[in-house]
Amino acid sequence: MTGASAGIGAATARELARRGFHVLAGVRRDSDRTPLQARDIEPVILDITDAGHVAALAARVERDPRPLRALVNNAGVPGAGPVEVMPLSEWRRIFEVNLFGHVAVTQALLPALLRGNGRVVNISSLNGKISMAGYGPYAASKFAMEATSDALRNELAPHGVQVVVVEPGGVQTEMSRAGLAALTRLGDGMAPEQHARYGALMRAIPAHVAAFTKAGVTADVAARRIAKAVTDRRPRTRYTIGATAAFLIRASRILPDRMLDRMTTSDLRRHYPTDDRGRTTPRVPIRGA
């Protein structure tokens, strides 16, 4: 599996090992190996955007006489900020990790998965179905992962390889905090007119992320859900993690876009800075459907 250094990835590696799998756990640094060292967990250095690392992983799998039962594509990076403000270089970096790196790993391991009638489990997000102000870059990469998974599922179904998507909502990990320093730098670089448009939004995003994360499930709960996606004999095409993700994804299928906009904007507005009268600044209009 990719992205096993910490959080959901590390918890999933341990859960799968507990269930009897030998887990090749992709980590970014040597220092990440030690916390994962355990029976049936083999940490491997893996940057999914590095072609050499991906080739080395494929070679390691080819040397193993055991069949490859599953590939869990979990690696990811956060990326918050207004569409207008986010530099194209950052858009490309986010997509390199959250989409193209996973495509590269999947392509490299497909021969082994086909031989073993294995399974691809792609970790998407609630934001793979719903986006909102300030979350466009990350959500776009996850929407793309959802579309890629749909195509891959149909392409591989006749050949015995199942493709499953897991859509977490809030999960209590450090990933959400990892993007806050980048968000601060992004805000510091905004032009005055951009500050006027997005300054309050930029201050709201960290509080919104913190509240969403605090209300989420633990990494161990998420890991058990991902392990279910790996091991179910007849898996669903999609699994959600957490009540919020389940509710909002279902709502997105039936609500008009404008109504969904009102729901997400109202939730975000609660975290906008307020003036001395307790009013949000700026006062963001919420238009009807």
PDB file of C-alpha atoms in Angstrom:
ATOM      1  CA  MET A   1       0.000   0.000   0.000  1.00  0.00           C
ATOM      2  CA  THR A   2       1.069   3.585  -0.595  1.00  0.00           C
ATOM      3  CA  GLY A   3       1.152   6.368   1.977  1.00  0.00           C
ATOM      4  CA  ALA A   4       1.702   4.185   5.052  1.00  0.00           C
ATOM      5  CA  SER A   5       4.006   6.492   7.021  1.00  0.00           C
ATOM      6  CA  ALA A   6       1.333   7.658   9.467  1.00  0.00           C
ATOM      7  CA  GLY A   7      -2.372   8.209  10.015  1.00  0.00           C
ATOM      8  CA  ILE A   8      -4.835   6.128   8.011  1.00  0.00           C
ATOM      9  CA  GLY A   9      -2.061   4.434   6.032  1.00  0.00           C
ATOM     10  CA  ALA A  10      -0.104   3.205   9.062  1.00  0.00           C
ATOM     11  CA  ALA A  11      -3.284   2.073  10.805  1.00  0.00           C
ATOM     12  CA  THR A  12      -4.426   0.205   7.689  1.00  0.00           C
ATOM     13  CA  ALA A  13      -1.053  -1.516   7.307  1.00  0.00           C
ATOM     14  CA  ARG A  14      -1.322  -2.781  10.888  1.00  0.00           C
ATOM     15  CA  GLU A  15      -4.946  -3.866  10.440  1.00  0.00           C
ATOM     16  CA  LEU A  16      -4.195  -5.818   7.270  1.00  0.00           C
ATOM     17  CA  ALA A  17      -1.165  -7.466   8.894  1.00  0.00           C
ATOM     18  CA  ARG A  18      -3.388  -8.438  11.847  1.00  0.00           C
ATOM     19  CA  ARG A  19      -5.713 -10.119   9.322  1.00  0.00           C
ATOM     20  CA  GLY A  20      -2.891 -12.234   7.933  1.00  0.00           C
ATOM     21  CA  PHE A  21      -1.627 -10.211   4.958  1.00  0.00           C
ATOM     22  CA  HIS A  22       2.041  -9.545   4.299  1.00  0.00           C
ATOM     23  CA  VAL A  23       1.957  -5.772   3.774  1.00  0.00           C
ATOM     24  CA  LEU A  24       4.420  -3.865   1.638  1.00  0.00           C
ATOM     25  CA  ALA A  25       3.995  -0.493   3.354  1.00  0.00           C
ATOM     26  CA  GLY A  26       5.175   2.458   1.278  1.00  0.00           C
ATOM     27  CA  VAL A  27       6.909   5.171   3.351  1.00  0.00           C
ATOM     28  CA  ARG A  28       8.685   8.351   2.272  1.00  0.00           C
ATOM     29  CA  ARG A  29      11.700   8.353   4.637  1.00  0.00           C
ATOM     30  CA  ASP A  30      13.966   5.883   6.418  1.00  0.00           C
ATOM     31  CA  SER A  31      12.849   7.353   9.744  1.00  0.00           C
ATOM     32  CA  ASP A  32       9.297   6.210   8.949  1.00  0.00           C
ATOM     33  CA  ARG A  33      10.339   2.569   8.806  1.00  0.00           C
ATOM     34  CA  THR A  34      10.942   1.941  12.512  1.00  0.00           C
ATOM     35  CA  PRO A  35       7.446   2.727  13.854  1.00  0.00           C
ATOM     36  CA  LEU A  36       5.978   0.294  11.303  1.00  0.00           C
ATOM     37  CA  GLN A  37       8.408  -2.573  11.777  1.00  0.00           C
ATOM     38  CA  ALA A  38       6.351  -5.587  12.778  1.00  0.00           C
ATOM     39  CA  ARG A  39       5.646  -9.127  11.772  1.00  0.00           C
ATOM     40  CA  ASP A  40       4.043  -9.147   8.313  1.00  0.00           C
ATOM     41  CA  ILE A  41       4.727  -5.434   7.668  1.00  0.00           C
ATOM     42  CA  GLU A  42       7.611  -4.688   5.320  1.00  0.00           C
ATOM     43  CA  PRO A  43       8.235  -0.943   4.996  1.00  0.00           C
ATOM     44  CA  VAL A  44       9.541   0.081   1.568  1.00  0.00           C
ATOM     45  CA  ILE A  45      10.748   3.528   0.523  1.00  0.00           C
ATOM     46  CA  LEU A  46       8.190   4.819  -1.950  1.00  0.00           C
ATOM     47  CA  ASP A  47       7.602   8.247  -3.419  1.00  0.00           C
ATOM     48  CA  ILE A  48       4.835   7.552  -5.910  1.00  0.00           C
ATOM     49  CA  THR A  49       5.911  10.525  -8.044  1.00  0.00           C
ATOM     50  CA  ASP A  50       9.395   8.991  -8.470  1.00  0.00           C
ATOM     51  CA  ALA A  51       9.513   6.597 -11.438  1.00  0.00           C
ATOM     52  CA  GLY A  52      12.528   4.802  -9.979  1.00  0.00           C
ATOM     53  CA  HIS A  53      10.724   4.095  -6.714  1.00  0.00           C
ATOM     54  CA  VAL A  54       7.673   2.790  -8.565  1.00  0.00           C
ATOM     55  CA  ALA A  55       9.833   0.506 -10.730  1.00  0.00           C
ATOM     56  CA  ALA A  56      11.621  -0.806  -7.628  1.00  0.00           C
ATOM     57  CA  LEU A  57       8.282  -1.610  -5.991  1.00  0.00           C
ATOM     58  CA  ALA A  58       7.119  -3.489  -9.090  1.00  0.00           C
ATOM     59  CA  ALA A  59      10.377  -5.457  -9.131  1.00  0.00           C
ATOM     60  CA  ARG A  60       9.955  -6.325  -5.432  1.00  0.00           C
ATOM     61  CA  VAL A  61       6.445  -7.641  -6.137  1.00  0.00           C
ATOM     62  CA  GLU A  62       7.639  -9.659  -9.130  1.00  0.00           C
ATOM     63  CA  ARG A  63      10.305 -11.374  -6.996  1.00  0.00           C
ATOM     64  CA  ASP A  64       7.727 -12.535  -4.454  1.00  0.00           C
ATOM     65  CA  PRO A  65       6.166 -15.961  -5.135  1.00  0.00           C
ATOM     66  CA  ARG A  66       2.999 -14.978  -3.266  1.00  0.00           C
ATOM     67  CA  PRO A  67       0.126 -13.548  -5.338  1.00  0.00           C
ATOM     68  CA  LEU A  68      -0.606  -9.836  -5.067  1.00  0.00           C
ATOM     69  CA  ARG A  69      -4.052  -9.700  -3.489  1.00  0.00           C
ATOM     70  CA  ALA A  70      -4.599  -5.965  -3.265  1.00  0.00           C
ATOM     71  CA  LEU A  71      -3.139  -2.559  -4.005  1.00  0.00           C
ATOM     72  CA  VAL A  72      -4.286   0.164  -1.601  1.00  0.00           C
ATOM     73  CA  ASN A  73      -3.645   3.606  -3.110  1.00  0.00           C
ATOM     74  CA  ASN A  74      -3.641   5.822  -0.021  1.00  0.00           C
ATOM     75  CA  ALA A  75      -0.864   8.409  -0.456  1.00  0.00           C
ATOM     76  CA  GLY A  76      -2.078  11.980  -0.647  1.00  0.00           C
ATOM     77  CA  VAL A  77      -1.375  15.626   0.073  1.00  0.00           C
ATOM     78  CA  PRO A  78      -3.778  18.401   1.161  1.00  0.00           C
ATOM     79  CA  GLY A  79      -4.288  21.524  -0.920  1.00  0.00           C
ATOM     80  CA  ALA A  80      -6.595  24.339   0.150  1.00  0.00           C
ATOM     81  CA  GLY A  81      -7.028  27.813  -1.292  1.00  0.00           C
ATOM     82  CA  PRO A  82      -9.166  29.801  -3.736  1.00  0.00           C
ATOM     83  CA  VAL A  83      -9.005  28.725  -7.370  1.00  0.00           C
ATOM     84  CA  GLU A  84      -7.880  32.218  -8.437  1.00  0.00           C
ATOM     85  CA  VAL A  85      -5.034  32.340  -5.946  1.00  0.00           C
ATOM     86  CA  MET A  86      -3.548  28.829  -6.008  1.00  0.00           C
ATOM     87  CA  PRO A  87      -0.443  28.821  -8.282  1.00  0.00           C
ATOM     88  CA  LEU A  88      -0.530  26.400 -11.188  1.00  0.00           C
ATOM     89  CA  SER A  89       2.646  24.798  -9.851  1.00  0.00           C
ATOM     90  CA  GLU A  90       0.721  23.833  -6.708  1.00  0.00           C
ATOM     91  CA  TRP A  91      -2.206  22.488  -8.741  1.00  0.00           C
ATOM     92  CA  ARG A  92       0.258  20.301 -10.626  1.00  0.00           C
ATOM     93  CA  ARG A  93       1.987  19.099  -7.421  1.00  0.00           C
ATOM     94  CA  ILE A  94      -1.344  18.118  -5.866  1.00  0.00           C
ATOM     95  CA  PHE A  95      -2.389  16.198  -8.976  1.00  0.00           C
ATOM     96  CA  GLU A  96       1.026  14.519  -9.259  1.00  0.00           C
ATOM     97  CA  VAL A  97       0.558  12.950  -5.828  1.00  0.00           C
ATOM     98  CA  ASN A  98      -3.214  12.551  -5.552  1.00  0.00           C
ATOM     99  CA  LEU A  99      -3.803  11.233  -9.072  1.00  0.00           C
ATOM    100  CA  PHE A 100      -0.866  10.669 -11.418  1.00  0.00           C
ATOM    101  CA  GLY A 101       1.295   8.894  -8.828  1.00  0.00           C
ATOM    102  CA  HIS A 102      -1.486   6.419  -8.145  1.00  0.00           C
ATOM    103  CA  VAL A 103      -1.999   5.836 -11.851  1.00  0.00           C
ATOM    104  CA  ALA A 104       1.733   5.106 -12.160  1.00  0.00           C
ATOM    105  CA  VAL A 105       1.683   2.587  -9.291  1.00  0.00           C
ATOM    106  CA  THR A 106      -1.472   0.932 -10.604  1.00  0.00           C
ATOM    107  CA  GLN A 107      -0.022   0.582 -14.099  1.00  0.00           C
ATOM    108  CA  ALA A 108       3.190  -0.898 -12.700  1.00  0.00           C
ATOM    109  CA  LEU A 109       1.427  -3.486 -10.511  1.00  0.00           C
ATOM    110  CA  LEU A 110      -1.408  -4.453 -12.834  1.00  0.00           C
ATOM    111  CA  PRO A 111       0.409  -7.480 -14.316  1.00  0.00           C
ATOM    112  CA  ALA A 112       0.743  -8.963 -10.812  1.00  0.00           C
ATOM    113  CA  LEU A 113      -2.832  -8.027  -9.892  1.00  0.00           C
ATOM    114  CA  LEU A 114      -4.149  -9.675 -13.053  1.00  0.00           C
ATOM    115  CA  ARG A 115      -2.230 -12.875 -12.322  1.00  0.00           C
ATOM    116  CA  GLY A 116      -3.535 -12.992  -8.765  1.00  0.00           C
ATOM    117  CA  ASN A 117      -7.110 -11.834  -9.441  1.00  0.00           C
ATOM    118  CA  GLY A 118      -6.288  -9.009  -7.077  1.00  0.00           C
ATOM    119  CA  ARG A 119      -8.073  -5.815  -6.127  1.00  0.00           C
ATOM    120  CA  VAL A 120      -7.376  -2.084  -6.412  1.00  0.00           C
ATOM    121  CA  VAL A 121      -8.628  -0.007  -3.477  1.00  0.00           C
ATOM    122  CA  ASN A 122      -8.401   3.727  -4.137  1.00  0.00           C
ATOM    123  CA  ILE A 123      -8.700   6.036  -1.136  1.00  0.00           C
ATOM    124  CA  SER A 124     -10.651   9.042  -2.316  1.00  0.00           C
ATOM    125  CA  SER A 125     -12.509  11.469  -0.044  1.00  0.00           C
ATOM    126  CA  LEU A 126     -15.830  13.078   0.728  1.00  0.00           C
ATOM    127  CA  ASN A 127     -14.275  15.871  -1.346  1.00  0.00           C
ATOM    128  CA  GLY A 128     -14.224  13.479  -4.279  1.00  0.00           C
ATOM    129  CA  LYS A 129     -17.980  13.986  -4.443  1.00  0.00           C
ATOM    130  CA  ILE A 130     -18.507  17.445  -2.910  1.00  0.00           C
ATOM    131  CA  SER A 131     -16.416  20.579  -3.244  1.00  0.00           C
ATOM    132  CA  MET A 132     -16.820  23.988  -1.653  1.00  0.00           C
ATOM    133  CA  ALA A 133     -15.133  27.367  -1.466  1.00  0.00           C
ATOM    134  CA  GLY A 134     -11.453  27.026  -0.652  1.00  0.00           C
ATOM    135  CA  TYR A 135     -11.228  23.289  -1.272  1.00  0.00           C
ATOM    136  CA  GLY A 136     -11.094  23.293  -5.071  1.00  0.00           C
ATOM    137  CA  PRO A 137      -7.540  22.016  -5.716  1.00  0.00           C
ATOM    138  CA  TYR A 138      -7.783  19.045  -3.353  1.00  0.00           C
ATOM    139  CA  ALA A 139     -11.350  18.229  -4.367  1.00  0.00           C
ATOM    140  CA  ALA A 140     -10.466  18.404  -8.063  1.00  0.00           C
ATOM    141  CA  SER A 141      -7.739  15.795  -7.609  1.00  0.00           C
ATOM    142  CA  LYS A 142     -10.152  13.515  -5.731  1.00  0.00           C
ATOM    143  CA  PHE A 143     -12.945  14.002  -8.290  1.00  0.00           C
ATOM    144  CA  ALA A 144     -10.380  12.897 -10.877  1.00  0.00           C
ATOM    145  CA  MET A 145      -9.497   9.842  -8.795  1.00  0.00           C
ATOM    146  CA  GLU A 146     -13.178   8.917  -8.665  1.00  0.00           C
ATOM    147  CA  ALA A 147     -13.519   9.172 -12.463  1.00  0.00           C
ATOM    148  CA  THR A 148     -10.326   7.193 -13.027  1.00  0.00           C
ATOM    149  CA  SER A 149     -11.576   4.498 -10.649  1.00  0.00           C
ATOM    150  CA  ASP A 150     -14.879   4.217 -12.515  1.00  0.00           C
ATOM    151  CA  ALA A 151     -13.093   3.746 -15.829  1.00  0.00           C
ATOM    152  CA  LEU A 152     -10.628   1.265 -14.353  1.00  0.00           C
ATOM    153  CA  ARG A 153     -13.396  -0.739 -12.691  1.00  0.00           C
ATOM    154  CA  ASN A 154     -15.142  -1.277 -16.005  1.00  0.00           C
ATOM    155  CA  GLU A 155     -11.927  -1.978 -17.875  1.00  0.00           C
ATOM    156  CA  LEU A 156     -10.709  -4.623 -15.412  1.00  0.00           C
ATOM    157  CA  ALA A 157     -13.984  -6.307 -14.432  1.00  0.00           C
ATOM    158  CA  PRO A 158     -13.864  -8.752 -17.386  1.00  0.00           C
ATOM    159  CA  HIS A 159     -10.341  -9.741 -16.325  1.00  0.00           C
ATOM    160  CA  GLY A 160     -10.984 -10.583 -12.688  1.00  0.00           C
ATOM    161  CA  VAL A 161      -9.583  -7.473 -10.986  1.00  0.00           C
ATOM    162  CA  GLN A 162     -12.028  -5.531  -8.817  1.00  0.00           C
ATOM    163  CA  VAL A 163     -11.706  -1.780  -8.253  1.00  0.00           C
ATOM    164  CA  VAL A 164     -13.115  -0.241  -5.086  1.00  0.00           C
ATOM    165  CA  VAL A 165     -13.247   3.378  -3.892  1.00  0.00           C
ATOM    166  CA  VAL A 166     -13.188   4.397  -0.224  1.00  0.00           C
ATOM    167  CA  GLU A 167     -14.503   7.883   0.630  1.00  0.00           C
ATOM    168  CA  PRO A 168     -13.481   9.099   4.110  1.00  0.00           C
ATOM    169  CA  GLY A 169     -15.009  12.119   5.758  1.00  0.00           C
ATOM    170  CA  GLY A 170     -13.279  13.561   8.814  1.00  0.00           C
ATOM    171  CA  VAL A 171     -10.502  11.376  10.229  1.00  0.00           C
ATOM    172  CA  GLN A 172      -8.441  12.323  13.272  1.00  0.00           C
ATOM    173  CA  THR A 173      -4.979  12.419  11.687  1.00  0.00           C
ATOM    174  CA  GLU A 174      -2.204  14.974  11.225  1.00  0.00           C
ATOM    175  CA  MET A 175      -2.760  15.299   7.465  1.00  0.00           C
ATOM    176  CA  SER A 176      -5.229  18.139   7.900  1.00  0.00           C
ATOM    177  CA  ARG A 177      -2.625  20.187   9.744  1.00  0.00           C
ATOM    178  CA  ALA A 178       0.034  19.553   7.123  1.00  0.00           C
ATOM    179  CA  GLY A 179      -1.524  21.980   4.677  1.00  0.00           C
ATOM    180  CA  LEU A 180      -1.994  24.891   7.088  1.00  0.00           C
ATOM    181  CA  ALA A 181       1.546  26.260   6.699  1.00  0.00           C
ATOM    182  CA  ALA A 182       1.104  26.235   2.918  1.00  0.00           C
ATOM    183  CA  LEU A 183      -2.240  28.000   3.340  1.00  0.00           C
ATOM    184  CA  THR A 184      -0.559  30.723   5.407  1.00  0.00           C
ATOM    185  CA  ARG A 185       2.100  31.221   2.742  1.00  0.00           C
ATOM    186  CA  LEU A 186      -0.588  31.378   0.086  1.00  0.00           C
ATOM    187  CA  GLY A 187      -2.444  34.054   2.037  1.00  0.00           C
ATOM    188  CA  ASP A 188       0.742  36.070   2.582  1.00  0.00           C
ATOM    189  CA  GLY A 189       1.291  36.169  -1.172  1.00  0.00           C
ATOM    190  CA  MET A 190      -2.171  37.398  -2.137  1.00  0.00           C
ATOM    191  CA  ALA A 191      -2.610  40.788  -3.824  1.00  0.00           C
ATOM    192  CA  PRO A 192      -4.641  43.449  -1.921  1.00  0.00           C
ATOM    193  CA  GLU A 193      -7.720  42.900  -4.091  1.00  0.00           C
ATOM    194  CA  GLN A 194      -7.454  39.149  -3.472  1.00  0.00           C
ATOM    195  CA  HIS A 195      -7.286  39.795   0.267  1.00  0.00           C
ATOM    196  CA  ALA A 196     -10.497  41.782  -0.071  1.00  0.00           C
ATOM    197  CA  ARG A 197     -12.182  38.867  -1.846  1.00  0.00           C
ATOM    198  CA  TYR A 198     -10.794  35.906   0.059  1.00  0.00           C
ATOM    199  CA  GLY A 199      -9.193  37.127   3.301  1.00  0.00           C
ATOM    200  CA  ALA A 200     -12.077  35.998   5.514  1.00  0.00           C
ATOM    201  CA  LEU A 201     -12.312  32.662   3.688  1.00  0.00           C
ATOM    202  CA  MET A 202      -8.593  32.052   4.195  1.00  0.00           C
ATOM    203  CA  ARG A 203      -8.996  32.658   7.929  1.00  0.00           C
ATOM    204  CA  ALA A 204     -12.044  30.378   8.087  1.00  0.00           C
ATOM    205  CA  ILE A 205     -10.496  27.343   6.409  1.00  0.00           C
ATOM    206  CA  PRO A 206      -8.145  26.314   9.285  1.00  0.00           C
ATOM    207  CA  ALA A 207     -10.982  26.491  11.834  1.00  0.00           C
ATOM    208  CA  HIS A 208     -13.292  24.574   9.500  1.00  0.00           C
ATOM    209  CA  VAL A 209     -10.669  21.871   8.932  1.00  0.00           C
ATOM    210  CA  ALA A 210      -9.957  21.603  12.667  1.00  0.00           C
ATOM    211  CA  ALA A 211     -13.633  21.227  13.551  1.00  0.00           C
ATOM    212  CA  PHE A 212     -14.223  18.671  10.794  1.00  0.00           C
ATOM    213  CA  THR A 213     -11.178  16.651  11.871  1.00  0.00           C
ATOM    214  CA  LYS A 214     -12.063  16.752  15.572  1.00  0.00           C
ATOM    215  CA  ALA A 215     -15.555  15.435  14.823  1.00  0.00           C
ATOM    216  CA  GLY A 216     -14.197  12.630  12.655  1.00  0.00           C
ATOM    217  CA  VAL A 217     -13.458   8.983  13.318  1.00  0.00           C
ATOM    218  CA  THR A 218     -10.119   7.647  14.501  1.00  0.00           C
ATOM    219  CA  ALA A 219      -7.526   6.269  12.112  1.00  0.00           C
ATOM    220  CA  ASP A 220      -8.163   2.782  13.498  1.00  0.00           C
ATOM    221  CA  VAL A 221     -11.874   2.999  12.636  1.00  0.00           C
ATOM    222  CA  ALA A 222     -10.980   4.152   9.118  1.00  0.00           C
ATOM    223  CA  ALA A 223      -8.462   1.316   8.814  1.00  0.00           C
ATOM    224  CA  ARG A 224     -11.080  -1.302   9.630  1.00  0.00           C
ATOM    225  CA  ARG A 225     -13.344   0.121   6.933  1.00  0.00           C
ATOM    226  CA  ILE A 226     -10.536   0.029   4.365  1.00  0.00           C
ATOM    227  CA  ALA A 227      -9.670  -3.533   5.391  1.00  0.00           C
ATOM    228  CA  LYS A 228     -13.318  -4.446   4.780  1.00  0.00           C
ATOM    229  CA  ALA A 229     -13.022  -3.000   1.255  1.00  0.00           C
ATOM    230  CA  VAL A 230      -9.935  -5.180   0.758  1.00  0.00           C
ATOM    231  CA  THR A 231     -11.406  -8.398   2.133  1.00  0.00           C
ATOM    232  CA  ASP A 232     -15.145  -8.432   1.355  1.00  0.00           C
ATOM    233  CA  ARG A 233     -15.799 -11.381  -0.930  1.00  0.00           C
ATOM    234  CA  ARG A 234     -18.192  -9.329  -3.058  1.00  0.00           C
ATOM    235  CA  PRO A 235     -17.144  -5.751  -2.401  1.00  0.00           C
ATOM    236  CA  ARG A 236     -19.256  -2.711  -3.118  1.00  0.00           C
ATOM    237  CA  THR A 237     -17.939  -0.248  -5.665  1.00  0.00           C
ATOM    238  CA  ARG A 238     -17.746   2.415  -2.929  1.00  0.00           C
ATOM    239  CA  TYR A 239     -17.437   2.564   0.857  1.00  0.00           C
ATOM    240  CA  THR A 240     -17.811   5.700   2.957  1.00  0.00           C
ATOM    241  CA  ILE A 241     -16.073   6.359   6.271  1.00  0.00           C
ATOM    242  CA  GLY A 242     -17.969   8.313   8.906  1.00  0.00           C
ATOM    243  CA  ALA A 243     -21.564   9.452   9.235  1.00  0.00           C
ATOM    244  CA  THR A 244     -20.889  12.895   7.763  1.00  0.00           C
ATOM    245  CA  ALA A 245     -19.431  11.475   4.552  1.00  0.00           C
ATOM    246  CA  ALA A 246     -22.296   8.997   4.213  1.00  0.00           C
ATOM    247  CA  PHE A 247     -24.941  11.712   4.707  1.00  0.00           C
ATOM    248  CA  LEU A 248     -23.412  14.368   2.453  1.00  0.00           C
ATOM    249  CA  ILE A 249     -22.595  11.979  -0.372  1.00  0.00           C
ATOM    250  CA  ARG A 250     -26.159  10.661  -0.341  1.00  0.00           C
ATOM    251  CA  ALA A 251     -27.468  14.237  -0.212  1.00  0.00           C
ATOM    252  CA  SER A 252     -25.324  15.232  -3.186  1.00  0.00           C
ATOM    253  CA  ARG A 253     -27.126  12.652  -5.319  1.00  0.00           C
ATOM    254  CA  ILE A 254     -30.580  14.097  -4.740  1.00  0.00           C
ATOM    255  CA  LEU A 255     -30.275  17.773  -3.814  1.00  0.00           C
ATOM    256  CA  PRO A 256     -30.150  20.546  -6.435  1.00  0.00           C
ATOM    257  CA  ASP A 257     -26.711  22.125  -6.756  1.00  0.00           C
ATOM    258  CA  ARG A 258     -27.858  25.455  -5.298  1.00  0.00           C
ATOM    259  CA  MET A 259     -29.297  23.764  -2.219  1.00  0.00           C
ATOM    260  CA  LEU A 260     -26.101  21.808  -1.688  1.00  0.00           C
ATOM    261  CA  ASP A 261     -24.171  25.080  -2.084  1.00  0.00           C
ATOM    262  CA  ARG A 262     -26.306  26.604   0.659  1.00  0.00           C
ATOM    263  CA  MET A 263     -25.556  23.695   3.001  1.00  0.00           C
ATOM    264  CA  THR A 264     -21.786  23.748   2.485  1.00  0.00           C
ATOM    265  CA  THR A 265     -21.532  27.548   2.512  1.00  0.00           C
ATOM    266  CA  SER A 266     -23.581  27.763   5.701  1.00  0.00           C
ATOM    267  CA  ASP A 267     -21.273  25.257   7.391  1.00  0.00           C
ATOM    268  CA  LEU A 268     -18.189  27.181   6.281  1.00  0.00           C
ATOM    269  CA  ARG A 269     -19.657  30.544   7.312  1.00  0.00           C
ATOM    270  CA  ARG A 270     -19.764  29.464  10.944  1.00  0.00           C
ATOM    271  CA  HIS A 271     -15.968  29.717  10.944  1.00  0.00           C
ATOM    272  CA  TYR A 272     -15.665  33.163   9.357  1.00  0.00           C
ATOM    273  CA  PRO A 273     -14.158  35.875  11.569  1.00  0.00           C
ATOM    274  CA  THR A 274     -16.707  38.152  13.223  1.00  0.00           C
ATOM    275  CA  ASP A 275     -16.806  41.862  14.006  1.00  0.00           C
ATOM    276  CA  ASP A 276     -17.527  43.329  17.441  1.00  0.00           C
ATOM    277  CA  ARG A 277     -21.247  42.758  16.858  1.00  0.00           C
ATOM    278  CA  GLY A 278     -20.758  39.073  16.122  1.00  0.00           C
ATOM    279  CA  ARG A 279     -21.395  39.454  12.396  1.00  0.00           C
ATOM    280  CA  THR A 280     -19.297  37.581   9.873  1.00  0.00           C
ATOM    281  CA  THR A 281     -16.810  39.702   7.928  1.00  0.00           C
ATOM    282  CA  PRO A 282     -17.440  39.925   5.091  1.00  0.00           C
ATOM    283  CA  ARG A 283     -21.140  39.065   5.219  1.00  0.00           C
ATOM    284  CA  VAL A 284     -21.299  36.340   2.600  1.00  0.00           C
ATOM    285  CA  PRO A 285     -24.655  36.072   0.782  1.00  0.00           C
ATOM    286  CA  ILE A 286     -26.219  32.642   0.442  1.00  0.00           C
ATOM    287  CA  ARG A 287     -28.460  32.606  -2.603  1.00  0.00           C
ATOM    288  CA  GLY A 288     -31.567  30.478  -2.896  1.00  0.00           C
ATOM    289  CA  ALA A 289     -31.917  27.512  -5.185  1.00  0.00           C
TER     290      ALA A 289
END
